[in-house]
PDB file of C-alpha atoms in Angstrom:
ATOM      1  CA  UNK R1065       2.509  17.965  -1.714  1.00  0.00           C
ATOM      2  CA  UNK R1066      -0.578  15.864  -1.050  1.00  0.00           C
ATOM      3  CA  UNK R1067      -0.899  12.180  -1.897  1.00  0.00           C
ATOM      4  CA  UNK R1068      -3.398  13.009  -4.655  1.00  0.00           C
ATOM      5  CA  UNK R1069      -0.941  15.459  -6.213  1.00  0.00           C
ATOM      6  CA  UNK R1070       1.986  13.059  -5.875  1.00  0.00           C
ATOM      7  CA  UNK R1071       0.087  10.264  -7.649  1.00  0.00           C
ATOM      8  CA  UNK R1072      -1.629  12.414 -10.293  1.00  0.00           C
ATOM      9  CA  UNK R1073      -1.751  11.202 -13.898  1.00  0.00           C
ATOM     10  CA  UNK R1074      -2.676  12.912 -17.163  1.00  0.00           C
ATOM     11  CA  UNK R1075      -3.947  11.145 -20.249  1.00  0.00           C
ATOM     12  CA  UNK R1076      -1.655  11.979 -23.180  1.00  0.00           C
ATOM     13  CA  UNK R1077      -2.816   9.395 -25.709  1.00  0.00           C
ATOM     14  CA  UNK R1078      -5.516   6.818 -26.309  1.00  0.00           C
ATOM     15  CA  UNK R1079      -3.810   4.306 -24.017  1.00  0.00           C
ATOM     16  CA  UNK R1080      -1.030   6.303 -22.354  1.00  0.00           C
ATOM     17  CA  UNK R1081      -0.933   8.401 -19.186  1.00  0.00           C
ATOM     18  CA  UNK R1082       1.887  10.693 -18.056  1.00  0.00           C
ATOM     19  CA  UNK R1083       2.925  10.742 -14.397  1.00  0.00           C
ATOM     20  CA  UNK R1084       5.879  11.622 -12.184  1.00  0.00           C
ATOM     21  CA  UNK R1085       7.619   9.715  -9.429  1.00  0.00           C
ATOM     22  CA  UNK R1086       8.226  12.487  -6.913  1.00  0.00           C
ATOM     23  CA  UNK R1087      11.117  12.985  -4.530  1.00  0.00           C
ATOM     24  CA  UNK R1088      10.664  11.941  -0.925  1.00  0.00           C
ATOM     25  CA  UNK R1089       8.466   8.873  -1.468  1.00  0.00           C
ATOM     26  CA  UNK R1090      11.499   6.612  -1.224  1.00  0.00           C
ATOM     27  CA  UNK R1091      12.939   3.838   0.918  1.00  0.00           C
ATOM     28  CA  UNK R1092      16.639   3.010   0.609  1.00  0.00           C
ATOM     29  CA  UNK R1093      16.802   5.287  -2.445  1.00  0.00           C
ATOM     30  CA  UNK R1094      13.939   3.576  -4.289  1.00  0.00           C
ATOM     31  CA  UNK R1095      10.312   4.659  -4.557  1.00  0.00           C
ATOM     32  CA  UNK R1096       7.950   2.921  -2.136  1.00  0.00           C
ATOM     33  CA  UNK R1097       6.096   0.069  -3.826  1.00  0.00           C
ATOM     34  CA  UNK R1098       2.651   1.127  -2.636  1.00  0.00           C
ATOM     35  CA  UNK R1099       3.263   4.620  -3.976  1.00  0.00           C
ATOM     36  CA  UNK R1100       4.141   3.240  -7.432  1.00  0.00           C
ATOM     37  CA  UNK R1101       1.098   0.965  -7.265  1.00  0.00           C
ATOM     38  CA  UNK R1102      -1.150   3.959  -6.529  1.00  0.00           C
ATOM     39  CA  UNK R1103       0.192   5.938  -9.510  1.00  0.00           C
ATOM     40  CA  UNK R1104      -0.460   3.064 -11.888  1.00  0.00           C
ATOM     41  CA  UNK R1105      -3.857   2.256 -10.383  1.00  0.00           C
ATOM     42  CA  UNK R1106      -4.981   5.864 -10.808  1.00  0.00           C
ATOM     43  CA  UNK R1107      -4.356   5.621 -14.558  1.00  0.00           C
ATOM     44  CA  UNK R1108      -6.014   2.204 -14.708  1.00  0.00           C
ATOM     45  CA  UNK R1109      -9.046   3.554 -12.847  1.00  0.00           C
ATOM     46  CA  UNK R1110      -9.389   6.450 -15.272  1.00  0.00           C
ATOM     47  CA  UNK R1111      -9.104   4.081 -18.231  1.00  0.00           C
ATOM     48  CA  UNK R1112     -11.682   1.708 -16.746  1.00  0.00           C
ATOM     49  CA  UNK R1113     -14.397   4.342 -16.318  1.00  0.00           C
ATOM     50  CA  UNK R1114     -15.080   2.942 -12.826  1.00  0.00           C
ATOM     51  CA  UNK R1115     -14.313   4.841  -9.592  1.00  0.00           C
ATOM     52  CA  UNK R1116     -12.740   2.145  -7.405  1.00  0.00           C
ATOM     53  CA  UNK R1117     -10.035  -0.509  -7.600  1.00  0.00           C
ATOM     54  CA  UNK R1118     -11.443  -3.838  -6.438  1.00  0.00           C
ATOM     55  CA  UNK R1119      -8.394  -6.053  -6.946  1.00  0.00           C
ATOM     56  CA  UNK R1120      -5.008  -4.985  -8.282  1.00  0.00           C
ATOM     57  CA  UNK R1121      -1.962  -7.218  -8.676  1.00  0.00           C
ATOM     58  CA  UNK R1122       1.437  -5.727  -9.443  1.00  0.00           C
ATOM     59  CA  UNK R1123       4.655  -7.512 -10.344  1.00  0.00           C
ATOM     60  CA  UNK R1124       7.705  -5.385  -9.602  1.00  0.00           C
ATOM     61  CA  UNK R1125      10.291  -5.530 -12.376  1.00  0.00           C
ATOM     62  CA  UNK R1126      12.887  -2.973 -11.279  1.00  0.00           C
ATOM     63  CA  UNK R1127      13.238  -0.154  -8.729  1.00  0.00           C
ATOM     64  CA  UNK R1128      11.577   3.206  -9.373  1.00  0.00           C
ATOM     65  CA  UNK R1129      13.368   6.500  -8.879  1.00  0.00           C
ATOM     66  CA  UNK R1130      12.242  10.132  -9.090  1.00  0.00           C
ATOM     67  CA  UNK R1131      11.470  11.453 -12.545  1.00  0.00           C
ATOM     68  CA  UNK R1132       8.917  11.335 -15.365  1.00  0.00           C
ATOM     69  CA  UNK R1133       6.932   8.135 -15.810  1.00  0.00           C
ATOM     70  CA  UNK R1134       4.296   6.714 -18.113  1.00  0.00           C
ATOM     71  CA  UNK R1135       1.448   4.271 -17.614  1.00  0.00           C
ATOM     72  CA  UNK R1136       0.364   2.337 -20.687  1.00  0.00           C
ATOM     73  CA  UNK R1137      -3.084   0.779 -20.254  1.00  0.00           C
ATOM     74  CA  UNK R1138      -4.909  -1.983 -22.085  1.00  0.00           C
ATOM     75  CA  UNK R1139      -8.621  -2.532 -21.392  1.00  0.00           C
ATOM     76  CA  UNK R1140      -9.222  -6.276 -21.189  1.00  0.00           C
ATOM     77  CA  UNK R1141     -12.957  -6.461 -20.502  1.00  0.00           C
ATOM     78  CA  UNK R1142     -15.810  -4.098 -19.704  1.00  0.00           C
ATOM     79  CA  UNK R1143     -18.838  -5.725 -18.077  1.00  0.00           C
ATOM     80  CA  UNK R1144     -22.009  -4.505 -16.420  1.00  0.00           C
ATOM     81  CA  UNK R1145     -20.410  -4.134 -12.984  1.00  0.00           C
ATOM     82  CA  UNK R1146     -16.637  -4.407 -13.441  1.00  0.00           C
ATOM     83  CA  UNK R1147     -13.892  -3.481 -15.863  1.00  0.00           C
ATOM     84  CA  UNK R1148     -10.555  -5.272 -16.137  1.00  0.00           C
ATOM     85  CA  UNK R1149      -7.454  -3.337 -17.183  1.00  0.00           C
ATOM     86  CA  UNK R1150      -3.864  -4.385 -17.813  1.00  0.00           C
ATOM     87  CA  UNK R1151      -1.097  -1.777 -17.414  1.00  0.00           C
ATOM     88  CA  UNK R1152       2.639  -1.164 -17.407  1.00  0.00           C
ATOM     89  CA  UNK R1153       4.262   1.604 -15.378  1.00  0.00           C
ATOM     90  CA  UNK R1154       7.544   2.690 -16.971  1.00  0.00           C
ATOM     91  CA  UNK R1155      10.326   5.202 -16.427  1.00  0.00           C
ATOM     92  CA  UNK R1156      12.815   6.145 -19.154  1.00  0.00           C
ATOM     93  CA  UNK R1157      11.030   3.537 -21.320  1.00  0.00           C
ATOM     94  CA  UNK R1158      12.015   0.774 -18.892  1.00  0.00           C
ATOM     95  CA  UNK R1159       9.082  -1.079 -17.274  1.00  0.00           C
ATOM     96  CA  UNK R1160       8.905  -0.825 -13.492  1.00  0.00           C
ATOM     97  CA  UNK R1161       5.589  -2.587 -12.771  1.00  0.00           C
ATOM     98  CA  UNK R1162       3.326  -4.930 -14.699  1.00  0.00           C
ATOM     99  CA  UNK R1163      -0.255  -4.844 -13.412  1.00  0.00           C
ATOM    100  CA  UNK R1164      -3.696  -6.374 -13.819  1.00  0.00           C
ATOM    101  CA  UNK R1165      -6.688  -4.861 -12.055  1.00  0.00           C
ATOM    102  CA  UNK R1166     -10.448  -5.083 -11.680  1.00  0.00           C
ATOM    103  CA  UNK R1167     -12.373  -1.841 -11.128  1.00  0.00           C
ATOM    104  CA  UNK R1168     -15.961  -1.182 -10.106  1.00  0.00           C
ATOM    105  CA  UNK R1169     -18.243   0.976  -7.983  1.00  0.00           C
ATOM    106  CA  UNK R1170     -17.927  -0.247  -4.417  1.00  0.00           C
ATOM    107  CA  UNK R1171     -20.517   2.102  -2.919  1.00  0.00           C
ATOM    108  CA  UNK R1172     -23.244   0.403  -4.987  1.00  0.00           C
ATOM    109  CA  UNK R1173     -22.482  -3.049  -3.568  1.00  0.00           C
ATOM    110  CA  UNK R1174     -22.245  -2.304   0.155  1.00  0.00           C
ATOM    111  CA  UNK R1175     -25.854  -1.677   1.211  1.00  0.00           C
ATOM    112  CA  UNK R1176     -27.519  -4.876   0.012  1.00  0.00           C
ATOM    113  CA  UNK R1177     -24.623  -7.347   0.127  1.00  0.00           C
ATOM    114  CA  UNK R1178     -24.761 -10.231   2.639  1.00  0.00           C
ATOM    115  CA  UNK R1179     -22.084 -10.118   5.325  1.00  0.00           C
ATOM    116  CA  UNK R1180     -20.040 -12.536   7.423  1.00  0.00           C
ATOM    117  CA  UNK R1181     -16.998 -11.175   9.271  1.00  0.00           C
ATOM    118  CA  UNK R1182     -15.084 -13.731  11.332  1.00  0.00           C
ATOM    119  CA  UNK R1183     -12.374 -11.348  12.556  1.00  0.00           C
ATOM    120  CA  UNK R1184     -11.946  -8.092  14.436  1.00  0.00           C
ATOM    121  CA  UNK R1185      -9.876  -4.963  13.886  1.00  0.00           C
ATOM    122  CA  UNK R1186      -6.462  -5.047  15.562  1.00  0.00           C
ATOM    123  CA  UNK R1187      -6.472  -3.963  19.196  1.00  0.00           C
ATOM    124  CA  UNK R1188      -4.525  -0.700  19.180  1.00  0.00           C
ATOM    125  CA  UNK R1189      -3.849   1.938  21.826  1.00  0.00           C
ATOM    126  CA  UNK R1190      -5.151   5.426  21.017  1.00  0.00           C
ATOM    127  CA  UNK R1191      -3.303   7.176  18.195  1.00  0.00           C
ATOM    128  CA  UNK R1192      -1.496   9.500  20.606  1.00  0.00           C
ATOM    129  CA  UNK R1193      -0.151   6.517  22.574  1.00  0.00           C
ATOM    130  CA  UNK R1194       1.340   4.811  19.530  1.00  0.00           C
ATOM    131  CA  UNK R1195       4.851   5.374  18.169  1.00  0.00           C
ATOM    132  CA  UNK R1196       5.268   7.653  15.186  1.00  0.00           C
ATOM    133  CA  UNK R1197       8.143   6.873  12.850  1.00  0.00           C
ATOM    134  CA  UNK R1198      10.090  10.072  12.106  1.00  0.00           C
ATOM    135  CA  UNK R1199      11.537  10.609   8.647  1.00  0.00           C
ATOM    136  CA  UNK R1200      15.305  10.818   8.196  1.00  0.00           C
ATOM    137  CA  UNK R1201      17.636  10.788   5.215  1.00  0.00           C
ATOM    138  CA  UNK R1202      18.445   7.123   5.915  1.00  0.00           C
ATOM    139  CA  UNK R1203      16.423   5.132   8.481  1.00  0.00           C
ATOM    140  CA  UNK R1204      13.579   5.627   9.106  1.00  0.00           C
ATOM    141  CA  UNK R1205      13.354   6.564   5.412  1.00  0.00           C
ATOM    142  CA  UNK R1206      12.180   9.860   3.827  1.00  0.00           C
ATOM    143  CA  UNK R1207       8.891   8.163   2.890  1.00  0.00           C
ATOM    144  CA  UNK R1208       7.764   8.385   6.521  1.00  0.00           C
ATOM    145  CA  UNK R1209       7.291  12.155   6.124  1.00  0.00           C
ATOM    146  CA  UNK R1210       4.619  11.486   3.495  1.00  0.00           C
ATOM    147  CA  UNK R1211       2.361   9.392   5.735  1.00  0.00           C
ATOM    148  CA  UNK R1212       1.261   9.566   9.354  1.00  0.00           C
ATOM    149  CA  UNK R1213       2.172   6.120  10.622  1.00  0.00           C
ATOM    150  CA  UNK R1214       1.725   5.248  14.316  1.00  0.00           C
ATOM    151  CA  UNK R1215       2.988   1.819  15.381  1.00  0.00           C
ATOM    152  CA  UNK R1216       1.657  -0.249  18.254  1.00  0.00           C
ATOM    153  CA  UNK R1217       4.306   0.160  21.002  1.00  0.00           C
ATOM    154  CA  UNK R1218       4.815  -3.611  21.158  1.00  0.00           C
ATOM    155  CA  UNK R1219       5.688  -3.629  17.446  1.00  0.00           C
ATOM    156  CA  UNK R1220       8.004  -0.608  17.552  1.00  0.00           C
ATOM    157  CA  UNK R1221      10.677  -2.362  19.655  1.00  0.00           C
ATOM    158  CA  UNK R1222      13.009  -2.617  16.664  1.00  0.00           C
ATOM    159  CA  UNK R1223      13.405   1.179  16.718  1.00  0.00           C
ATOM    160  CA  UNK R1224      15.201   0.769  20.047  1.00  0.00           C
ATOM    161  CA  UNK R1225      17.342  -2.128  18.892  1.00  0.00           C
ATOM    162  CA  UNK R1226      15.051  -4.682  20.508  1.00  0.00           C
ATOM    163  CA  UNK R1227      12.888  -7.437  18.987  1.00  0.00           C
ATOM    164  CA  UNK R1228       9.428  -8.586  20.016  1.00  0.00           C
ATOM    165  CA  UNK R1229      10.015 -11.956  18.330  1.00  0.00           C
ATOM    166  CA  UNK R1230       6.718 -11.738  16.415  1.00  0.00           C
ATOM    167  CA  UNK R1231       6.723 -11.105  12.668  1.00  0.00           C
ATOM    168  CA  UNK R1232       3.938  -8.535  12.689  1.00  0.00           C
ATOM    169  CA  UNK R1233       3.297  -4.803  12.388  1.00  0.00           C
ATOM    170  CA  UNK R1234       0.170  -3.097  13.684  1.00  0.00           C
ATOM    171  CA  UNK R1235      -0.739   0.543  13.787  1.00  0.00           C
ATOM    172  CA  UNK R1236      -2.677   3.543  12.545  1.00  0.00           C
ATOM    173  CA  UNK R1237      -2.389   4.902   8.997  1.00  0.00           C
ATOM    174  CA  UNK R1238      -3.348   8.371   7.816  1.00  0.00           C
ATOM    175  CA  UNK R1239      -2.044  11.152   5.624  1.00  0.00           C
ATOM    176  CA  UNK R1240      -0.375  14.059   7.454  1.00  0.00           C
ATOM    177  CA  UNK R1241      -2.239  17.140   8.691  1.00  0.00           C
ATOM    178  CA  UNK R1242      -3.239  19.367   5.829  1.00  0.00           C
ATOM    179  CA  UNK R1243      -3.591  16.386   3.497  1.00  0.00           C
ATOM    180  CA  UNK R1244      -6.751  14.873   4.932  1.00  0.00           C
ATOM    181  CA  UNK R1245      -5.384  13.886   8.369  1.00  0.00           C
ATOM    182  CA  UNK R1246      -6.827  10.439   7.780  1.00  0.00           C
ATOM    183  CA  UNK R1247     -10.421  11.662   7.738  1.00  0.00           C
ATOM    184  CA  UNK R1248     -10.828  10.483   4.154  1.00  0.00           C
ATOM    185  CA  UNK R1249      -8.452   7.967   2.666  1.00  0.00           C
ATOM    186  CA  UNK R1250     -10.052   7.006  -0.617  1.00  0.00           C
ATOM    187  CA  UNK R1251      -9.782   3.658  -2.378  1.00  0.00           C
ATOM    188  CA  UNK R1252      -6.561   4.666  -4.161  1.00  0.00           C
ATOM    189  CA  UNK R1253      -5.139   5.723  -0.795  1.00  0.00           C
ATOM    190  CA  UNK R1254      -5.872   2.228   0.503  1.00  0.00           C
ATOM    191  CA  UNK R1255      -3.345   0.876  -1.991  1.00  0.00           C
ATOM    192  CA  UNK R1256      -0.722   3.074  -0.372  1.00  0.00           C
ATOM    193  CA  UNK R1257      -1.739   1.897   3.096  1.00  0.00           C
ATOM    194  CA  UNK R1258      -1.201  -1.690   1.958  1.00  0.00           C
ATOM    195  CA  UNK R1259       2.536  -1.046   1.581  1.00  0.00           C
ATOM    196  CA  UNK R1260       3.441   1.691   4.064  1.00  0.00           C
ATOM    197  CA  UNK R1261       4.449  -0.176   7.219  1.00  0.00           C
ATOM    198  CA  UNK R1262       7.937  -1.439   8.086  1.00  0.00           C
ATOM    199  CA  UNK R1263       8.639  -5.063   7.124  1.00  0.00           C
ATOM    200  CA  UNK R1264       7.213  -7.568   9.598  1.00  0.00           C
ATOM    201  CA  UNK R1265      10.577  -9.295   9.991  1.00  0.00           C
ATOM    202  CA  UNK R1266      12.016  -6.195  11.692  1.00  0.00           C
ATOM    203  CA  UNK R1267      10.664  -7.673  14.927  1.00  0.00           C
ATOM    204  CA  UNK R1268      12.363 -11.048  14.428  1.00  0.00           C
ATOM    205  CA  UNK R1269      16.001 -12.098  14.687  1.00  0.00           C
ATOM    206  CA  UNK R1270      16.334 -11.928  10.903  1.00  0.00           C
ATOM    207  CA  UNK R1271      18.381  -9.190   9.174  1.00  0.00           C
ATOM    208  CA  UNK R1272      16.875  -5.701   9.238  1.00  0.00           C
ATOM    209  CA  UNK R1273      17.186  -4.272   5.732  1.00  0.00           C
ATOM    210  CA  UNK R1274      15.187  -3.420   2.643  1.00  0.00           C
ATOM    211  CA  UNK R1275      12.821  -6.216   1.565  1.00  0.00           C
ATOM    212  CA  UNK R1276      12.239  -5.687  -2.187  1.00  0.00           C
ATOM    213  CA  UNK R1277       8.699  -6.475  -3.307  1.00  0.00           C
ATOM    214  CA  UNK R1278       8.308  -9.197  -5.913  1.00  0.00           C
ATOM    215  CA  UNK R1279       4.503  -9.129  -6.125  1.00  0.00           C
ATOM    216  CA  UNK R1280       1.753  -7.248  -4.306  1.00  0.00           C
ATOM    217  CA  UNK R1281      -1.974  -7.889  -4.505  1.00  0.00           C
ATOM    218  CA  UNK R1282      -4.439  -5.507  -2.884  1.00  0.00           C
ATOM    219  CA  UNK R1283      -8.163  -6.147  -2.438  1.00  0.00           C
ATOM    220  CA  UNK R1284     -10.381  -3.148  -1.734  1.00  0.00           C
ATOM    221  CA  UNK R1285     -13.511  -4.321   0.084  1.00  0.00           C
ATOM    222  CA  UNK R1286     -15.270  -1.025   0.836  1.00  0.00           C
ATOM    223  CA  UNK R1287     -14.902   2.748   0.631  1.00  0.00           C
ATOM    224  CA  UNK R1288     -13.452   4.046   3.935  1.00  0.00           C
ATOM    225  CA  UNK R1289     -15.780   6.465   5.696  1.00  0.00           C
ATOM    226  CA  UNK R1290     -13.643   7.478   8.675  1.00  0.00           C
ATOM    227  CA  UNK R1291      -9.972   7.578   9.497  1.00  0.00           C
ATOM    228  CA  UNK R1292      -7.328   7.013  10.582  1.00  0.00           C
ATOM    229  CA  UNK R1293      -7.177   3.399   9.480  1.00  0.00           C
ATOM    230  CA  UNK R1294      -6.355   0.423  11.710  1.00  0.00           C
ATOM    231  CA  UNK R1295      -3.816  -1.842  10.000  1.00  0.00           C
ATOM    232  CA  UNK R1296      -2.253  -5.202  10.793  1.00  0.00           C
ATOM    233  CA  UNK R1297       0.377  -7.116   8.820  1.00  0.00           C
ATOM    234  CA  UNK R1298       1.655 -10.578   9.699  1.00  0.00           C
ATOM    235  CA  UNK R1299       4.166 -13.060   8.288  1.00  0.00           C
ATOM    236  CA  UNK R1300       4.014 -16.806   8.904  1.00  0.00           C
ATOM    237  CA  UNK R1301       6.600 -18.148   6.479  1.00  0.00           C
ATOM    238  CA  UNK R1302      10.132 -16.991   5.692  1.00  0.00           C
ATOM    239  CA  UNK R1303      11.554 -19.677   3.420  1.00  0.00           C
ATOM    240  CA  UNK R1304      13.650 -20.006   0.297  1.00  0.00           C
ATOM    241  CA  UNK R1305      14.697 -16.365   0.387  1.00  0.00           C
ATOM    242  CA  UNK R1306      11.112 -15.077   0.352  1.00  0.00           C
ATOM    243  CA  UNK R1307       8.574 -13.850   2.883  1.00  0.00           C
ATOM    244  CA  UNK R1308       4.866 -13.119   2.664  1.00  0.00           C
ATOM    245  CA  UNK R1309       3.030 -10.367   4.493  1.00  0.00           C
ATOM    246  CA  UNK R1310      -0.750 -10.594   4.870  1.00  0.00           C
ATOM    247  CA  UNK R1311      -2.504  -7.306   5.587  1.00  0.00           C
ATOM    248  CA  UNK R1312      -5.857  -6.188   6.952  1.00  0.00           C
ATOM    249  CA  UNK R1313      -7.055  -2.577   6.823  1.00  0.00           C
ATOM    250  CA  UNK R1314     -10.073  -1.398   8.848  1.00  0.00           C
ATOM    251  CA  UNK R1315     -11.688   2.041   8.866  1.00  0.00           C
ATOM    252  CA  UNK R1316     -12.793   4.108  11.854  1.00  0.00           C
ATOM    253  CA  UNK R1317     -16.218   2.467  11.940  1.00  0.00           C
ATOM    254  CA  UNK R1318     -14.696  -0.997  12.372  1.00  0.00           C
ATOM    255  CA  UNK R1319     -15.335  -2.133   8.783  1.00  0.00           C
ATOM    256  CA  UNK R1320     -12.809  -4.182   6.859  1.00  0.00           C
ATOM    257  CA  UNK R1321     -11.982  -1.960   3.871  1.00  0.00           C
ATOM    258  CA  UNK R1322      -8.873  -3.605   2.451  1.00  0.00           C
ATOM    259  CA  UNK R1323      -6.674  -6.681   2.385  1.00  0.00           C
ATOM    260  CA  UNK R1324      -3.283  -7.373   0.880  1.00  0.00           C
ATOM    261  CA  UNK R1325      -0.701 -10.048   0.316  1.00  0.00           C
ATOM    262  CA  UNK R1326       2.862  -9.194  -0.542  1.00  0.00           C
ATOM    263  CA  UNK R1327       5.690 -11.484  -1.602  1.00  0.00           C
ATOM    264  CA  UNK R1328       9.098  -9.966  -0.880  1.00  0.00           C
ATOM    265  CA  UNK R1329      12.742 -10.918  -0.831  1.00  0.00           C
ATOM    266  CA  UNK R1330      14.454 -11.566   2.488  1.00  0.00           C
ATOM    267  CA  UNK R1331      17.545  -9.418   3.140  1.00  0.00           C
ATOM    268  CA  UNK R1332      20.759 -11.311   2.532  1.00  0.00           C
ATOM    269  CA  UNK R1333      23.365 -11.590   5.287  1.00  0.00           C
TER     270      UNK R1333
END
């Protein structure tokens, strides 16, 4: 099943969309947060009448598990260039995510917009020289079969029981062969890329376990034109039981196409 099929929604009322959380998109028994974000954002995009998410913030209320779901949308504002939509993703009438997003047409703004880029894509070995995370029933989780994730060898040390000491994850992101092979990850797919990599703290001396997302904000800066995508996620502060992960996503032409910031809970010892 492709990513588009797994995140599909159908409008069933003036402000309600039907969806399904599919098997296999899970980590530690719960649906991946980026996957849930993409389902909700697809409904919000359709309700907005605009093709691209520009900024979407999701607050995670409870874990999501396979089964039917609904997305209730509330248009907040429709302007000349952007539309703002509020939404709730629910399962069994219990809310899973509460979201607010801005949607627009990114292709219209790229050609004439001024540009200043004071950063570079992460320096990665070729895709074939990076470490692919295999999917298992436990760890690595089943979700890894749904994406083609290749980690920088320096950041994959935790898979061998070692630690690099740096709270970062870098690597290539694509969808598996037969589902685009990374040649075209659209702007909804970027939301999945923002929450697909292992937690940054896996390479520190902190506990290795599930890090539940409290809040995730994704900014989509441009429509990707080539894949796979170069991604980098870093953490600078682990305090008070929380950690942040700042993400950058670059396409195959070297353009910054997405950014993210995630607040998550630190595993308890």
